[in-house]
Tab-separated table of C-alpha atoms in Angstrom:
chain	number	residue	atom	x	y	z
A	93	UNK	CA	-17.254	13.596	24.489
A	94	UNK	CA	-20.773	12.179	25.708
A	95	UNK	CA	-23.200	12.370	23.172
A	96	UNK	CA	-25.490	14.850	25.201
A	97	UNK	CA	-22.223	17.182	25.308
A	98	UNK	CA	-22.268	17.117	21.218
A	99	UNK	CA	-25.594	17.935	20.847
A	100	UNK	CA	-25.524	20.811	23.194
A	101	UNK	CA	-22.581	22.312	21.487
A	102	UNK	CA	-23.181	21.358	17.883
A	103	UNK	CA	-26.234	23.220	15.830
A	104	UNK	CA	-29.059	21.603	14.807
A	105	UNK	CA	-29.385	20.383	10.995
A	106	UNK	CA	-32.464	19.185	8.719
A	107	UNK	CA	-32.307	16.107	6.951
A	108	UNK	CA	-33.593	16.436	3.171
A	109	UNK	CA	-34.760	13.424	1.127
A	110	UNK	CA	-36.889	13.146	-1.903
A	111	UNK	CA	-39.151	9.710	-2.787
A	112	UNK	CA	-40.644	8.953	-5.763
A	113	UNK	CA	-42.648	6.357	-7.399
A	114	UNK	CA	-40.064	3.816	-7.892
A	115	UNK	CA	-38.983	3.299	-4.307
A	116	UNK	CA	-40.097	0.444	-2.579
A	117	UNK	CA	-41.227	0.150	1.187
A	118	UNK	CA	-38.193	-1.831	2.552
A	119	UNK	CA	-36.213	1.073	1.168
A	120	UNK	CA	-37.521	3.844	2.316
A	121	UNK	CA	-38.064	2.249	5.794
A	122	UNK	CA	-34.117	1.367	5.687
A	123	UNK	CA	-33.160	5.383	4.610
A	124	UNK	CA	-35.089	6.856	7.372
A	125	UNK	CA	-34.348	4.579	9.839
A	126	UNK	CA	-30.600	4.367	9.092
A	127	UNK	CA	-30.460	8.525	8.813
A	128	UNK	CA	-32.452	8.540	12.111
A	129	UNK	CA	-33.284	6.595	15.074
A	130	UNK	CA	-30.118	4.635	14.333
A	131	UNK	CA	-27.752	8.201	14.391
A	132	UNK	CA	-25.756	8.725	17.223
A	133	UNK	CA	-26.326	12.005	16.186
A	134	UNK	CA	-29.938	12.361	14.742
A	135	UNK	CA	-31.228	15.408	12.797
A	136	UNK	CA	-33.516	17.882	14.355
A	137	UNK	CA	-35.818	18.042	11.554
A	138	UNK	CA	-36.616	15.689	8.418
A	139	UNK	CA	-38.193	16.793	5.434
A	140	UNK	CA	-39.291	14.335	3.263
A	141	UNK	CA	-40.951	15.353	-0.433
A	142	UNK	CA	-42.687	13.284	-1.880
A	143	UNK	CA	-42.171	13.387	-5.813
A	144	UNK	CA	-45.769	12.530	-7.580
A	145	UNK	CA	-47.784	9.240	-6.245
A	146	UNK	CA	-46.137	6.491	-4.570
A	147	UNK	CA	-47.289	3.026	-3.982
A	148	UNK	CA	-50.073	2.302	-1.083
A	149	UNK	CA	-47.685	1.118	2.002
A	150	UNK	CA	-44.749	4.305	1.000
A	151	UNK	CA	-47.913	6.237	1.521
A	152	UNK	CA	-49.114	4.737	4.612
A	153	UNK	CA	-45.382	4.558	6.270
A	154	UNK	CA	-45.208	8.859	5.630
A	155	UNK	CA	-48.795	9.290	7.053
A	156	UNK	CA	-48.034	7.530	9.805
A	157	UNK	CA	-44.028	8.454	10.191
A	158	UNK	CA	-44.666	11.988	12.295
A	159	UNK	CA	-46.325	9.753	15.250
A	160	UNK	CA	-43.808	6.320	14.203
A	161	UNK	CA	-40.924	8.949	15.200
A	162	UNK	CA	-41.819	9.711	18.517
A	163	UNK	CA	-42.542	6.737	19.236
A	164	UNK	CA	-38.770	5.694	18.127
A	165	UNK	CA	-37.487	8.321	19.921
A	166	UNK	CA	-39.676	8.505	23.772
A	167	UNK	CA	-38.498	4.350	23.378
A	168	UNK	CA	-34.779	4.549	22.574
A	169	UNK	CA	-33.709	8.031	23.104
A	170	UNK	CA	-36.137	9.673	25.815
A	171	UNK	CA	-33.318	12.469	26.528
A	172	UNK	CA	-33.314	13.124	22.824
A	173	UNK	CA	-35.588	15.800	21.196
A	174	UNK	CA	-37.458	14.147	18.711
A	175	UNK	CA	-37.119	15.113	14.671
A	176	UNK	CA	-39.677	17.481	13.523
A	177	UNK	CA	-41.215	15.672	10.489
A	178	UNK	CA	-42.219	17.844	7.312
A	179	UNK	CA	-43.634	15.921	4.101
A	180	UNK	CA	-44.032	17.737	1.345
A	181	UNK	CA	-46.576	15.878	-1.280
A	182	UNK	CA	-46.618	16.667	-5.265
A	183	UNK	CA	-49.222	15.188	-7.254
A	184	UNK	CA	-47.629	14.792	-10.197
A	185	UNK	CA	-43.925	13.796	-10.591
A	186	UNK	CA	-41.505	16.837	-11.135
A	187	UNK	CA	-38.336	15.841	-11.250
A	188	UNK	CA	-35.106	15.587	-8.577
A	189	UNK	CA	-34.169	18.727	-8.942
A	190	UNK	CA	-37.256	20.663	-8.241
A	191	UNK	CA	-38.043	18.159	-5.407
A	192	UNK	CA	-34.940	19.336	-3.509
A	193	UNK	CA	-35.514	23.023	-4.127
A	194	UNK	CA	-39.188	22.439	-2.757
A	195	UNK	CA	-37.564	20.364	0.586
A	196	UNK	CA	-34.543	23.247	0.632
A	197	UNK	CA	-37.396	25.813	0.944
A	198	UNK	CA	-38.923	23.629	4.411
A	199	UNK	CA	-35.775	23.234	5.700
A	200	UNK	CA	-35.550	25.498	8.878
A	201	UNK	CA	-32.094	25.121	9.768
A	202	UNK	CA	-28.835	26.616	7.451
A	203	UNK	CA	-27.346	23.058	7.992
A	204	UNK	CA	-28.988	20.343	5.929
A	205	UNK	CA	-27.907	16.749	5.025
A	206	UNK	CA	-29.218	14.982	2.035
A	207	UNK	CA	-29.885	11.582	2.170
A	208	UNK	CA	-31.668	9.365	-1.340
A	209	UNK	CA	-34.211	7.041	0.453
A	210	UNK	CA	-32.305	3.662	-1.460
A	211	UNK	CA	-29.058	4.055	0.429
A	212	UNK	CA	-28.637	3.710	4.034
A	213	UNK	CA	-26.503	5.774	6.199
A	214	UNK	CA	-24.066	4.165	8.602
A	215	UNK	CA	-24.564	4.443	12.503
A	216	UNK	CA	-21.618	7.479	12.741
A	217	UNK	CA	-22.402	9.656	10.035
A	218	UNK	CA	-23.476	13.082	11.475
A	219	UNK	CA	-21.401	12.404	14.665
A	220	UNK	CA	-18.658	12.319	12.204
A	221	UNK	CA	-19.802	14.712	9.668
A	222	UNK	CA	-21.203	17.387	11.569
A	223	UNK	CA	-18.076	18.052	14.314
A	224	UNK	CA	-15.589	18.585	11.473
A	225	UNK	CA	-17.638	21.007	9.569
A	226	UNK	CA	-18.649	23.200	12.314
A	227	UNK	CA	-14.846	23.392	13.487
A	228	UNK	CA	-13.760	23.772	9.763
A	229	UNK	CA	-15.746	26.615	9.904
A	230	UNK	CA	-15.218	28.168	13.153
A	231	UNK	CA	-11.256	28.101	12.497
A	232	UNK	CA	-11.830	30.133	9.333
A	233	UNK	CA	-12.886	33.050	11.526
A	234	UNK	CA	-9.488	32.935	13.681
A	235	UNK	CA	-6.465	34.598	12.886
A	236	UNK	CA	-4.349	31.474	12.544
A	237	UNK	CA	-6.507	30.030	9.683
A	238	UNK	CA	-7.119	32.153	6.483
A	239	UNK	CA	-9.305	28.911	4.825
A	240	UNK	CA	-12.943	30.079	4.146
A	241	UNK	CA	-15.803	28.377	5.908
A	242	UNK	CA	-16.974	24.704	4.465
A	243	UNK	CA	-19.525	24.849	2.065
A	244	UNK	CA	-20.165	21.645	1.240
A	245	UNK	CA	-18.806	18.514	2.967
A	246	UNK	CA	-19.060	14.671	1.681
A	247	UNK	CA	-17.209	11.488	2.583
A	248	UNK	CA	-16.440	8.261	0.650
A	249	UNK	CA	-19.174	5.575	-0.001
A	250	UNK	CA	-19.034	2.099	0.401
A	251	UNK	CA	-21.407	0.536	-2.951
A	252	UNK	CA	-24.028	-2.763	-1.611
A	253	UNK	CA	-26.314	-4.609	-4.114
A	254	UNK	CA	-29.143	-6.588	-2.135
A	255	UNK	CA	-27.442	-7.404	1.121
A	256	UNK	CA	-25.993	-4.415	2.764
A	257	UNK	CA	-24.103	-6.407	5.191
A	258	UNK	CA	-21.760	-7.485	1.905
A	259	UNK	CA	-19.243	-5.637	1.785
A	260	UNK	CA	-18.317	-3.522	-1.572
A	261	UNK	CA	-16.083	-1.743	-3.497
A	262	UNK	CA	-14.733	2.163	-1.681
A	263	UNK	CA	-14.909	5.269	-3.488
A	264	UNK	CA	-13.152	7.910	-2.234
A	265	UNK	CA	-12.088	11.210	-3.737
A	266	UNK	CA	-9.647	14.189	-2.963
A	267	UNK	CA	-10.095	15.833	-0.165
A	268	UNK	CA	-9.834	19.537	-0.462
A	269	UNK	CA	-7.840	22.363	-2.791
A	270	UNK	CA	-6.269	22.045	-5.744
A	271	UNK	CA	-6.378	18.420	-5.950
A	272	UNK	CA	-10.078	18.880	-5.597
A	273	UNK	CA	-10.412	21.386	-8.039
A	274	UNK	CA	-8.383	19.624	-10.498
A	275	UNK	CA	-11.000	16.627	-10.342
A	276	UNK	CA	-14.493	18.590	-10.225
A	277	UNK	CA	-13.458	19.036	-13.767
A	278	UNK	CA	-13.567	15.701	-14.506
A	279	UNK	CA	-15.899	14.494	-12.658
A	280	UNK	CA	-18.426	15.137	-9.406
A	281	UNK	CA	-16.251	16.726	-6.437
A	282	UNK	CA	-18.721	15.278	-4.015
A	283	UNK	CA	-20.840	12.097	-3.598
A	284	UNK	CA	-24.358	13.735	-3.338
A	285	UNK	CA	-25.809	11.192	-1.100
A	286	UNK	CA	-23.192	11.783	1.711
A	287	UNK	CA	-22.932	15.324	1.402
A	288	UNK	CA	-23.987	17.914	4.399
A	289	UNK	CA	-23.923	21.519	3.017
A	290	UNK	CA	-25.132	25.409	3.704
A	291	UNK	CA	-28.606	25.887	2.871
A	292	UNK	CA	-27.522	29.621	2.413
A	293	UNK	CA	-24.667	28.521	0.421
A	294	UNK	CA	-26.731	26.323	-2.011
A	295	UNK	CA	-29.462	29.224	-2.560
A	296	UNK	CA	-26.956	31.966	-3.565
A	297	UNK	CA	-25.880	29.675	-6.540
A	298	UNK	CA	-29.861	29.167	-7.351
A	299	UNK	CA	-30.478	25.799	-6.090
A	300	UNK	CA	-30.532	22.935	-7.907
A	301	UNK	CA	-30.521	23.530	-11.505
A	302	UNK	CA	-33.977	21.964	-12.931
A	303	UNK	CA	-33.153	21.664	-16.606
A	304	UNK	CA	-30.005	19.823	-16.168
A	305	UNK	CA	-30.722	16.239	-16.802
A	306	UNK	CA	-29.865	13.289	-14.723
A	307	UNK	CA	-26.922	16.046	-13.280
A	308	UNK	CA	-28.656	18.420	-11.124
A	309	UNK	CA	-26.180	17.712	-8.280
A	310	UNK	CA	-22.989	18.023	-10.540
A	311	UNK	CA	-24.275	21.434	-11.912
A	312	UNK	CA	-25.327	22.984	-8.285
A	313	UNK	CA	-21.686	21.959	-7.962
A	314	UNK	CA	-20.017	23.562	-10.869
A	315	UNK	CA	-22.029	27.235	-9.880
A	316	UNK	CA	-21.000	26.796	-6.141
A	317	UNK	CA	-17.323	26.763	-7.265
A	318	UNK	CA	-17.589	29.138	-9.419
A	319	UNK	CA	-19.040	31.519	-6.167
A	320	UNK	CA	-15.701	29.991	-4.569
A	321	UNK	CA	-17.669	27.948	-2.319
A	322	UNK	CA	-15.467	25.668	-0.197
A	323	UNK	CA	-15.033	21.645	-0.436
A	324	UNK	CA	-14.464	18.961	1.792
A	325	UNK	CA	-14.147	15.384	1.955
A	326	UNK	CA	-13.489	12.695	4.611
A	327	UNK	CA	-11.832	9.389	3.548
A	328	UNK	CA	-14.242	7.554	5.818
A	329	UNK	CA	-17.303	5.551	4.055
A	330	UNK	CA	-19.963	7.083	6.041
A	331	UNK	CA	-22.976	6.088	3.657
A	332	UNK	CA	-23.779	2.703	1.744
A	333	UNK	CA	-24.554	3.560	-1.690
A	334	UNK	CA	-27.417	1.068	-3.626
A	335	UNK	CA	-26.239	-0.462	-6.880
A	336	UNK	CA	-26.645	-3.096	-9.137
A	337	UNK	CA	-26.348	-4.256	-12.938
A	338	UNK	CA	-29.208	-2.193	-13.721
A	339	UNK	CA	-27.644	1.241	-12.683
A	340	UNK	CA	-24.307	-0.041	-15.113
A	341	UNK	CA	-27.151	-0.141	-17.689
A	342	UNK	CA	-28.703	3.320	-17.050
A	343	UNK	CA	-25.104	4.687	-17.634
A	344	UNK	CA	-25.292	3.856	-20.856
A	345	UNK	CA	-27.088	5.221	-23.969
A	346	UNK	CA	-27.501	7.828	-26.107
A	347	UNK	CA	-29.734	9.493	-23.687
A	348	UNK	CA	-27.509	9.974	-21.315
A	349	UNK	CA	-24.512	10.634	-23.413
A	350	UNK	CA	-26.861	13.509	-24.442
A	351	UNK	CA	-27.233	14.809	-20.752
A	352	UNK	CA	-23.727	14.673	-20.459
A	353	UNK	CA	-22.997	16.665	-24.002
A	354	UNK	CA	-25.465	19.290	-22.411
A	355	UNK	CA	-23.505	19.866	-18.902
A	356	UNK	CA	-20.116	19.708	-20.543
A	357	UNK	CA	-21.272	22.399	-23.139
A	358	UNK	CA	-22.410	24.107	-19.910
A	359	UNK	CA	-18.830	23.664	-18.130
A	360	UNK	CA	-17.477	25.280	-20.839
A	361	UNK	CA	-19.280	27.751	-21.648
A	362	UNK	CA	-19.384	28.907	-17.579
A	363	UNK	CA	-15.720	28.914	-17.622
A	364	UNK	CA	-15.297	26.010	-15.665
A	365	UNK	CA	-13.370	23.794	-18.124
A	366	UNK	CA	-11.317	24.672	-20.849
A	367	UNK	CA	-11.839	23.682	-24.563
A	368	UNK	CA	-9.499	21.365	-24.295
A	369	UNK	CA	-10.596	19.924	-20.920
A	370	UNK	CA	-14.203	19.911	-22.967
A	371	UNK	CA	-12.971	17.814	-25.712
A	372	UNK	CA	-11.195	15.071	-23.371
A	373	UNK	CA	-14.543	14.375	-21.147
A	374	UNK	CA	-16.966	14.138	-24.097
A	375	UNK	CA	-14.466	11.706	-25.499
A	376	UNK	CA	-13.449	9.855	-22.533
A	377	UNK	CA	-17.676	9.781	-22.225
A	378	UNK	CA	-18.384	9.200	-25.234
A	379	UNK	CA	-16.503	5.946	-25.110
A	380	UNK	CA	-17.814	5.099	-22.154
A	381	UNK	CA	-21.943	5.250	-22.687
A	382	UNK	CA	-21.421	3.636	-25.839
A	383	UNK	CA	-19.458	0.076	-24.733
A	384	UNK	CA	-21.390	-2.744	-23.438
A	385	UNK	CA	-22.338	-2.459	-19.988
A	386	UNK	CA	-20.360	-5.739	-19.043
A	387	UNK	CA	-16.914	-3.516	-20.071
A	388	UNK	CA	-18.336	-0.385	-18.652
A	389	UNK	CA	-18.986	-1.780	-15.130
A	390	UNK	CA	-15.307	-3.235	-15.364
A	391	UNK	CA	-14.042	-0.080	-16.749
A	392	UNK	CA	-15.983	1.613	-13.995
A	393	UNK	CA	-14.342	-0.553	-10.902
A	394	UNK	CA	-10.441	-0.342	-12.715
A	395	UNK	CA	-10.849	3.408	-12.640
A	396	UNK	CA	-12.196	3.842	-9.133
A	397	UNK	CA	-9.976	1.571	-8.553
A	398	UNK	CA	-7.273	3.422	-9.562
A	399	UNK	CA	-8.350	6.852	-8.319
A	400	UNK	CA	-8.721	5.112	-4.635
A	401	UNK	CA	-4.918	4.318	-5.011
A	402	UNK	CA	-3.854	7.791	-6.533
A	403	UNK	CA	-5.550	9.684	-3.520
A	404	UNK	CA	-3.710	7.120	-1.253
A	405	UNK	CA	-6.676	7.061	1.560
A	406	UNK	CA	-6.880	4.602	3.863
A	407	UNK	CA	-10.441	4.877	4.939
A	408	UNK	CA	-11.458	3.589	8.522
A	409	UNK	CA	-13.664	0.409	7.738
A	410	UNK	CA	-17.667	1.327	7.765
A	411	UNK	CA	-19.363	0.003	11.278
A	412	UNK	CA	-21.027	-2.741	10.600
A	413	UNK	CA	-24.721	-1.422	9.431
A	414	UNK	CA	-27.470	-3.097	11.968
A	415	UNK	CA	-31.263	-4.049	10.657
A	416	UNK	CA	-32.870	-2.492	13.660
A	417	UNK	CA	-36.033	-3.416	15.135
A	418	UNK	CA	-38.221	-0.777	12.955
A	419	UNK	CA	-37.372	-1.959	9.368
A	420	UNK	CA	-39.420	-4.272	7.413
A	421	UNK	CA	-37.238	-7.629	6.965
A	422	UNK	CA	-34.580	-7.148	4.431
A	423	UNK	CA	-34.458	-9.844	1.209
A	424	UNK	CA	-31.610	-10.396	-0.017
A	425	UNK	CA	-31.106	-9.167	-3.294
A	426	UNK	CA	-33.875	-6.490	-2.933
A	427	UNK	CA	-33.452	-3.803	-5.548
A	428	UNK	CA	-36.849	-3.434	-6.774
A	429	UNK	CA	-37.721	-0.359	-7.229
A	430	UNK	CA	-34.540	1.235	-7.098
A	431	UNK	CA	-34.060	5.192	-6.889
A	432	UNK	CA	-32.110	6.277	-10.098
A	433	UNK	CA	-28.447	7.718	-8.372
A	434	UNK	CA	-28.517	11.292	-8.978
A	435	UNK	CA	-26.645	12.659	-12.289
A	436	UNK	CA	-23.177	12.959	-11.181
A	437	UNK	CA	-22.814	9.610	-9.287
A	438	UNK	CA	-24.712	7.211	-11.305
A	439	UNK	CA	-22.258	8.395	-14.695
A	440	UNK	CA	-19.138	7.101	-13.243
């Protein structure tokens, strides 16, 4: 299929990302142009928010990113309509959560991807993403398929820490049903970065919850599977998620143990876990925020580890991510400035 062909018979989606005062100029640069120009299937629209002041060049790069994108586009992809650009500016910093509900609101089309502007998404993403969930949810409709339409569809990531060319640990999860369902009570049934999902979908079950914590995405989760929204998850690592010893450190803490207390209380209380599943995560947390972050980033890779092996994926290896002629020149080692991982992905 020609890529002309996919785009005439696939809908158009909008591409959501929030940026906030800690993310530097070589990473937003790298998000936008890795979600865009470098798609073989780019978004139709991009809304950007921008969460409370920024520095001077993150400013200057939005200004100027409604007229930088046609120019991408009338260069490279002249048959290509080129991405409506929406930035939404707060003065003051509110929060994740309330950022997304803000870009949700902008978003014109029921599709939307999410992308956090410190990871970079690899060249095949939507081409891959976007095919499956449209036909996932056209064969729900036929009489040969009783499964309801996709909700909410993520893939595996594929972790980098300075040079994105290095390659890093896979984590995968379950793809669909029980299995699925078994392990959204443990932990996040989606990567949020990755994830493309129903803008309708998402505002039945209120958005993003903005008193959560640092879990906003796990919690929008919980409620949508409570509505018996539908999951689904490729093996292949389709976006390359930013770490480094500092996010080991924020998943530690009392602080965060705290968030955690809160949203398991939460679980609970909704119904979604039992007492005794209750007991076993605050414990199995517990443990975890308190132990030095040298045995919790061990502990971390053992267990992904080990869940990458029970799934028994294979994932197709990543295409090898390109710089691109519109990024600033990549450092090695560059993680200033790093976007705290959402909630549900950074506790792992």
């Amino acid at each position: 299929m020609q890529h002309t062909e996919r785009r005439d018979t696939l809908p158009p989606f909008s591409l959501l990302m929030a940026v906030y005062g800690g993310n530097s100029l070589r990473e937003v640069e790298r998000s936008v142009q890795s979600s865009t120009i470098e798609q073989v299937l780019p978004p139709s629209q991009v809304v950007i928010v921008r969460d409370g002041p920024v520095s001077d060049d993150v400013q200057r790069y939005l200004d100027t990113l409604p007229s930088t994108m046609s120019v991408w586009f009338t260069a490279e992809h002249p048959n290509e309509p080129v991405p409506d650009v929406t930035i939404v500016e707060f003065d003051e910093n509110h929060g994740l959560a309330h950022a997304l509900n803000v870009g949700l609101a902008h978003c014109t089309y029921d599709i939307v991807a999410r992308c956090d502007c410190d990871d970079v998404s690899l060249p095949n993403r939507f081409s891959t993403i976007l095919p499956q969930f449209v036909h996932r949810s056209n064969a729900a409709h036929t009489k040969t398929e009783s499964r309801r339409p996709i909700d909410v569809m993520g893939s595996a990531i594929r972790e980098f820490s300075g040079d994105e060319d290095e390659p890093g640990q896979i984590r995968i999860l379950p793809a669909e049903g029980d299995d699925l369902e078994r392990y959204a009570r443990m932990q996040s049934p989606v990567h949020h970065p990755s994830v493309v999902y129903r803008k309708s979908a998402v505002l039945d079950a209120g958005g993003y919850p903005e008193d959560s914590g640092r879990f906003e995405d796990y919690m929008l989760w919980e409620r949508m599977m409570l509505r018996h929204a539908q999951f689904l998850n490729v093996p292949q690592p389709l976006v390359l998620y930013r770490t480094n010893d500092a996010a080991y450190e924020r998943r530690g803490g009392k602080e965060m143990f705290r968030d955690e207390l809160r949203l398991q209380w939460r679980f609970v209380r909704d119904g979604f876990t039992s007492p005794w599943q209750f007991v076993r995560n605050v414990c199995l947390r517990a443990v975890y925020r308190i132990i030095p972050t040298s045995l919790r980033q061990r502990a971390y890779r053992t267990l992904t580890s080990r869940h990458n092996t029970e799934i028994g994926a294979t994932p197709t290896p990543p295409e090898p991510p390109h710089l691109g002629r519109h990024c600033a020149t990549r450092a090695a080692g560059d993680t200033d400035g790093a976007h705290t991982p959402s909630g549900a992905d950074d506790a792992r």
